[in-house]
Amino acid sequence: MLSAQLPLVSVLVLHGPNLNLLGQREPGIYGSVTLGEINSLLKAEGQKLQVKVSTVQSNHEGVLVDAIHAARGESQGILINAGAYTHTSVAIRDALAAVNIPTVEVHLSNIYQREAFRHHSYIAAVAIGQISGFGAESYRLGLQALVHYLRNVKIS
Ligand code: DQA
């Protein structure tokens, strides 16, 4: 049940390309958890934290940009795993900067232990923080960190 004292917080979770294949895709790197299971985990964590969690996955850069624009006035925070667009997309970085909604970046794998091209994130500079390397738990930790930020830093 929602507590009357807490302001209503909505968080948009964005999943980028190829994350729809989680569970089948390179399980040695990304584990056996499916995207559906991650979304269920986040909804359950959202209930505990008393925040509304909505999720979008797309393999298309422009769809992710549109979803970021649509978050204006709807979501107070964004949790994003931009997948490979992390390392390539100035457009997603610019969209996040434009809407200026507090954003946490997450990755299942530790991108700094992997190929050099994964070491740079265009998202990191416009995010309040990044969690990388804890598998599906990165998402839960990211949501907790984002809500902590919104309640203790941003929302008074
Ligand atoms: C990823 C890491 C990226 O480098 C990769 O392109 C992905 C998934 C991760 O969650 O570990 O698609 O974002």
PDB file of C-alpha atoms and ligand atoms in Angstrom:
ATOM      1  CA  MET A   1       0.000   0.000   0.000  1.00  0.00           C
ATOM      2  CA  LEU A   2       1.260   3.520  -0.822  1.00  0.00           C
ATOM      3  CA  SER A   3       2.216   5.737   2.078  1.00  0.00           C
ATOM      4  CA  ALA A   4       0.542   9.141   2.107  1.00  0.00           C
ATOM      5  CA  GLN A   5       3.773  10.856   3.208  1.00  0.00           C
ATOM      6  CA  LEU A   6       5.887   9.989   0.168  1.00  0.00           C
ATOM      7  CA  PRO A   7       5.534  12.031  -3.026  1.00  0.00           C
ATOM      8  CA  LEU A   8       4.567   9.881  -6.013  1.00  0.00           C
ATOM      9  CA  VAL A   9       7.700   9.006  -7.962  1.00  0.00           C
ATOM     10  CA  SER A  10       7.663   7.399 -11.400  1.00  0.00           C
ATOM     11  CA  VAL A  11      10.766   5.828 -12.876  1.00  0.00           C
ATOM     12  CA  LEU A  12      11.221   4.983 -16.547  1.00  0.00           C
ATOM     13  CA  VAL A  13      13.443   1.969 -17.208  1.00  0.00           C
ATOM     14  CA  LEU A  14      14.970   1.910 -20.689  1.00  0.00           C
ATOM     15  CA  HIS A  15      16.577  -1.172 -22.196  1.00  0.00           C
ATOM     16  CA  GLY A  16      18.552  -0.792 -25.409  1.00  0.00           C
ATOM     17  CA  PRO A  17      19.354  -3.094 -28.320  1.00  0.00           C
ATOM     18  CA  ASN A  18      19.687  -6.862 -27.992  1.00  0.00           C
ATOM     19  CA  LEU A  19      18.549  -6.852 -24.373  1.00  0.00           C
ATOM     20  CA  ASN A  20      15.287  -8.478 -25.533  1.00  0.00           C
ATOM     21  CA  LEU A  21      17.457 -11.587 -26.094  1.00  0.00           C
ATOM     22  CA  LEU A  22      18.668 -11.809 -22.498  1.00  0.00           C
ATOM     23  CA  GLY A  23      18.543 -15.393 -21.283  1.00  0.00           C
ATOM     24  CA  GLN A  24      19.674 -16.697 -24.690  1.00  0.00           C
ATOM     25  CA  ARG A  25      22.272 -14.104 -25.588  1.00  0.00           C
ATOM     26  CA  GLU A  26      25.896 -14.863 -24.545  1.00  0.00           C
ATOM     27  CA  PRO A  27      24.815 -16.358 -21.190  1.00  0.00           C
ATOM     28  CA  GLY A  28      28.467 -16.622 -20.098  1.00  0.00           C
ATOM     29  CA  ILE A  29      28.564 -12.812 -20.080  1.00  0.00           C
ATOM     30  CA  TYR A  30      24.975 -11.767 -19.379  1.00  0.00           C
ATOM     31  CA  GLY A  31      23.665 -14.745 -17.373  1.00  0.00           C
ATOM     32  CA  SER A  32      20.455 -16.715 -17.829  1.00  0.00           C
ATOM     33  CA  VAL A  33      18.022 -14.102 -16.565  1.00  0.00           C
ATOM     34  CA  THR A  34      15.466 -12.901 -19.114  1.00  0.00           C
ATOM     35  CA  LEU A  35      14.343  -9.324 -19.716  1.00  0.00           C
ATOM     36  CA  GLY A  36      10.885 -10.258 -18.453  1.00  0.00           C
ATOM     37  CA  GLU A  37      12.417 -11.473 -15.192  1.00  0.00           C
ATOM     38  CA  ILE A  38      14.418  -8.247 -14.841  1.00  0.00           C
ATOM     39  CA  ASN A  39      11.286  -6.169 -15.422  1.00  0.00           C
ATOM     40  CA  SER A  40       9.382  -8.226 -12.821  1.00  0.00           C
ATOM     41  CA  LEU A  41      12.257  -7.802 -10.365  1.00  0.00           C
ATOM     42  CA  LEU A  42      12.172  -4.034 -10.931  1.00  0.00           C
ATOM     43  CA  LYS A  43       8.389  -3.802 -10.518  1.00  0.00           C
ATOM     44  CA  ALA A  44       8.650  -5.748  -7.237  1.00  0.00           C
ATOM     45  CA  GLU A  45      11.495  -3.527  -6.038  1.00  0.00           C
ATOM     46  CA  GLY A  46       9.440  -0.506  -7.108  1.00  0.00           C
ATOM     47  CA  GLN A  47       6.576  -1.655  -4.901  1.00  0.00           C
ATOM     48  CA  LYS A  48       8.943  -1.988  -1.940  1.00  0.00           C
ATOM     49  CA  LEU A  49      10.338   1.487  -2.608  1.00  0.00           C
ATOM     50  CA  GLN A  50       6.856   2.867  -3.338  1.00  0.00           C
ATOM     51  CA  VAL A  51       7.692   4.071  -6.831  1.00  0.00           C
ATOM     52  CA  LYS A  52       5.929   3.368 -10.123  1.00  0.00           C
ATOM     53  CA  VAL A  53       8.190   1.552 -12.588  1.00  0.00           C
ATOM     54  CA  SER A  54       7.476   1.515 -16.328  1.00  0.00           C
ATOM     55  CA  THR A  55       9.707  -0.261 -18.820  1.00  0.00           C
ATOM     56  CA  VAL A  56      10.567   0.167 -22.508  1.00  0.00           C
ATOM     57  CA  GLN A  57      12.918  -1.957 -24.632  1.00  0.00           C
ATOM     58  CA  SER A  58      13.891  -1.033 -28.155  1.00  0.00           C
ATOM     59  CA  ASN A  59      16.488  -2.037 -30.688  1.00  0.00           C
ATOM     60  CA  HIS A  60      16.109   1.378 -32.354  1.00  0.00           C
ATOM     61  CA  GLU A  61      18.000   4.477 -31.288  1.00  0.00           C
ATOM     62  CA  GLY A  62      15.220   6.912 -32.304  1.00  0.00           C
ATOM     63  CA  VAL A  63      12.598   4.989 -30.329  1.00  0.00           C
ATOM     64  CA  LEU A  64      14.782   5.318 -27.228  1.00  0.00           C
ATOM     65  CA  VAL A  65      15.233   9.058 -27.916  1.00  0.00           C
ATOM     66  CA  ASP A  66      11.442   9.434 -28.273  1.00  0.00           C
ATOM     67  CA  ALA A  67      10.874   7.534 -25.011  1.00  0.00           C
ATOM     68  CA  ILE A  68      13.304   9.882 -23.228  1.00  0.00           C
ATOM     69  CA  HIS A  69      11.438  12.914 -24.623  1.00  0.00           C
ATOM     70  CA  ALA A  70       8.085  11.407 -23.586  1.00  0.00           C
ATOM     71  CA  ALA A  71       9.353  11.058 -20.009  1.00  0.00           C
ATOM     72  CA  ARG A  72       9.114  14.842 -19.565  1.00  0.00           C
ATOM     73  CA  GLY A  73       6.391  15.565 -17.043  1.00  0.00           C
ATOM     74  CA  GLU A  74       5.796  11.810 -16.587  1.00  0.00           C
ATOM     75  CA  SER A  75       8.882  10.376 -14.907  1.00  0.00           C
ATOM     76  CA  GLN A  76      11.085  11.856 -12.211  1.00  0.00           C
ATOM     77  CA  GLY A  77      13.939   9.444 -12.851  1.00  0.00           C
ATOM     78  CA  ILE A  78      15.359   7.300 -15.646  1.00  0.00           C
ATOM     79  CA  LEU A  79      17.224   3.998 -15.273  1.00  0.00           C
ATOM     80  CA  ILE A  80      18.960   3.098 -18.513  1.00  0.00           C
ATOM     81  CA  ASN A  81      20.901   0.201 -19.936  1.00  0.00           C
ATOM     82  CA  ALA A  82      21.530   1.560 -23.406  1.00  0.00           C
ATOM     83  CA  GLY A  83      23.340  -1.638 -24.466  1.00  0.00           C
ATOM     84  CA  ALA A  84      25.737  -1.001 -27.347  1.00  0.00           C
ATOM     85  CA  TYR A  85      24.313   2.531 -27.779  1.00  0.00           C
ATOM     86  CA  THR A  86      26.125   3.346 -24.540  1.00  0.00           C
ATOM     87  CA  HIS A  87      29.334   3.408 -26.552  1.00  0.00           C
ATOM     88  CA  THR A  88      28.051   5.048 -29.731  1.00  0.00           C
ATOM     89  CA  SER A  89      25.027   7.265 -29.219  1.00  0.00           C
ATOM     90  CA  VAL A  90      25.477  11.002 -28.978  1.00  0.00           C
ATOM     91  CA  ALA A  91      21.724  11.224 -29.710  1.00  0.00           C
ATOM     92  CA  ILE A  92      20.743   9.330 -26.551  1.00  0.00           C
ATOM     93  CA  ARG A  93      23.258  11.319 -24.522  1.00  0.00           C
ATOM     94  CA  ASP A  94      21.849  14.591 -25.902  1.00  0.00           C
ATOM     95  CA  ALA A  95      18.242  13.478 -25.242  1.00  0.00           C
ATOM     96  CA  LEU A  96      19.079  12.746 -21.598  1.00  0.00           C
ATOM     97  CA  ALA A  97      20.819  16.120 -21.275  1.00  0.00           C
ATOM     98  CA  ALA A  98      17.855  17.867 -22.938  1.00  0.00           C
ATOM     99  CA  VAL A  99      15.166  16.479 -20.631  1.00  0.00           C
ATOM    100  CA  ASN A 100      17.419  16.875 -17.583  1.00  0.00           C
ATOM    101  CA  ILE A 101      15.745  14.017 -15.679  1.00  0.00           C
ATOM    102  CA  PRO A 102      18.056  12.371 -13.101  1.00  0.00           C
ATOM    103  CA  THR A 103      19.408   9.235 -14.753  1.00  0.00           C
ATOM    104  CA  VAL A 104      21.281   6.179 -13.507  1.00  0.00           C
ATOM    105  CA  GLU A 105      23.207   4.084 -16.036  1.00  0.00           C
ATOM    106  CA  VAL A 106      23.400   0.329 -15.499  1.00  0.00           C
ATOM    107  CA  HIS A 107      25.139  -2.599 -17.153  1.00  0.00           C
ATOM    108  CA  LEU A 108      24.882  -6.302 -16.437  1.00  0.00           C
ATOM    109  CA  SER A 109      28.527  -6.901 -17.302  1.00  0.00           C
ATOM    110  CA  ASN A 110      31.507  -4.934 -16.020  1.00  0.00           C
ATOM    111  CA  ILE A 111      32.139  -2.883 -19.161  1.00  0.00           C
ATOM    112  CA  TYR A 112      35.637  -1.926 -17.904  1.00  0.00           C
ATOM    113  CA  GLN A 113      36.769  -5.571 -17.807  1.00  0.00           C
ATOM    114  CA  ARG A 114      35.771  -6.071 -21.437  1.00  0.00           C
ATOM    115  CA  GLU A 115      36.927  -4.851 -24.859  1.00  0.00           C
ATOM    116  CA  ALA A 116      38.404  -1.344 -24.992  1.00  0.00           C
ATOM    117  CA  PHE A 117      35.517  -0.057 -27.134  1.00  0.00           C
ATOM    118  CA  ARG A 118      33.168  -0.716 -24.207  1.00  0.00           C
ATOM    119  CA  HIS A 119      35.225   1.372 -21.784  1.00  0.00           C
ATOM    120  CA  HIS A 120      33.778   4.668 -22.966  1.00  0.00           C
ATOM    121  CA  SER A 121      30.174   5.591 -22.189  1.00  0.00           C
ATOM    122  CA  TYR A 122      28.471   8.592 -23.776  1.00  0.00           C
ATOM    123  CA  ILE A 123      25.780   8.279 -21.089  1.00  0.00           C
ATOM    124  CA  ALA A 124      28.092   8.498 -18.061  1.00  0.00           C
ATOM    125  CA  ALA A 125      28.695  12.250 -18.300  1.00  0.00           C
ATOM    126  CA  VAL A 126      24.970  13.019 -18.157  1.00  0.00           C
ATOM    127  CA  ALA A 127      24.097  10.380 -15.531  1.00  0.00           C
ATOM    128  CA  ILE A 128      24.159  10.914 -11.786  1.00  0.00           C
ATOM    129  CA  GLY A 129      25.958   7.584 -11.491  1.00  0.00           C
ATOM    130  CA  GLN A 130      26.684   4.196 -13.029  1.00  0.00           C
ATOM    131  CA  ILE A 131      26.441   0.587 -11.820  1.00  0.00           C
ATOM    132  CA  SER A 132      28.222  -2.032 -13.877  1.00  0.00           C
ATOM    133  CA  GLY A 133      29.053  -5.693 -13.401  1.00  0.00           C
ATOM    134  CA  PHE A 134      26.470  -7.168 -11.028  1.00  0.00           C
ATOM    135  CA  GLY A 135      24.248  -8.942 -13.547  1.00  0.00           C
ATOM    136  CA  ALA A 136      20.523  -8.402 -13.028  1.00  0.00           C
ATOM    137  CA  GLU A 137      21.365  -7.034  -9.591  1.00  0.00           C
ATOM    138  CA  SER A 138      22.852  -3.951 -11.310  1.00  0.00           C
ATOM    139  CA  TYR A 139      19.295  -2.935 -12.175  1.00  0.00           C
ATOM    140  CA  ARG A 140      17.992  -3.373  -8.634  1.00  0.00           C
ATOM    141  CA  LEU A 141      20.966  -1.465  -7.196  1.00  0.00           C
ATOM    142  CA  GLY A 142      20.500   1.221  -9.842  1.00  0.00           C
ATOM    143  CA  LEU A 143      16.828   1.635  -8.981  1.00  0.00           C
ATOM    144  CA  GLN A 144      17.629   1.856  -5.277  1.00  0.00           C
ATOM    145  CA  ALA A 145      20.336   4.459  -5.937  1.00  0.00           C
ATOM    146  CA  LEU A 146      18.042   6.509  -8.190  1.00  0.00           C
ATOM    147  CA  VAL A 147      15.175   6.526  -5.682  1.00  0.00           C
ATOM    148  CA  HIS A 148      17.585   7.378  -2.864  1.00  0.00           C
ATOM    149  CA  TYR A 149      18.829  10.316  -4.931  1.00  0.00           C
ATOM    150  CA  LEU A 150      15.304  11.498  -5.803  1.00  0.00           C
ATOM    151  CA  ARG A 151      14.087  11.306  -2.208  1.00  0.00           C
ATOM    152  CA  ASN A 152      17.153  12.627  -0.436  1.00  0.00           C
ATOM    153  CA  VAL A 153      18.791  14.960  -2.905  1.00  0.00           C
ATOM    154  CA  LYS A 154      16.328  16.083  -5.560  1.00  0.00           C
ATOM    155  CA  ILE A 155      12.922  15.944  -3.890  1.00  0.00           C
ATOM    156  CA  SER A 156      12.574  17.715  -0.563  1.00  0.00           C
TER     157      SER A 156
HETATM  158  C1  DQA B   1      25.720  -4.037 -21.727  1.00  0.00           C
HETATM  159  C2  DQA B   1      27.191  -3.841 -22.117  1.00  0.00           C
HETATM  160  C3  DQA B   1      27.313  -3.305 -23.534  1.00  0.00           C
HETATM  161  O1  DQA B   1      28.677  -3.139 -23.873  1.00  0.00           O
HETATM  162  C4  DQA B   1      26.670  -4.263 -24.514  1.00  0.00           C
HETATM  163  O2  DQA B   1      26.733  -3.734 -25.832  1.00  0.00           O
HETATM  164  C5  DQA B   1      25.298  -4.644 -24.142  1.00  0.00           C
HETATM  165  C6  DQA B   1      24.994  -4.912 -22.743  1.00  0.00           C
HETATM  166  C7  DQA B   1      25.584  -4.691 -20.353  1.00  0.00           C
HETATM  167  O3  DQA B   1      24.480  -4.623 -19.788  1.00  0.00           O
HETATM  168  O4  DQA B   1      26.520  -5.295 -19.831  1.00  0.00           O
HETATM  169  O5  DQA B   1      24.434  -4.805 -24.987  1.00  0.00           O
HETATM  170  O6  DQA B   1      25.103  -2.762 -21.674  1.00  0.00           O
END
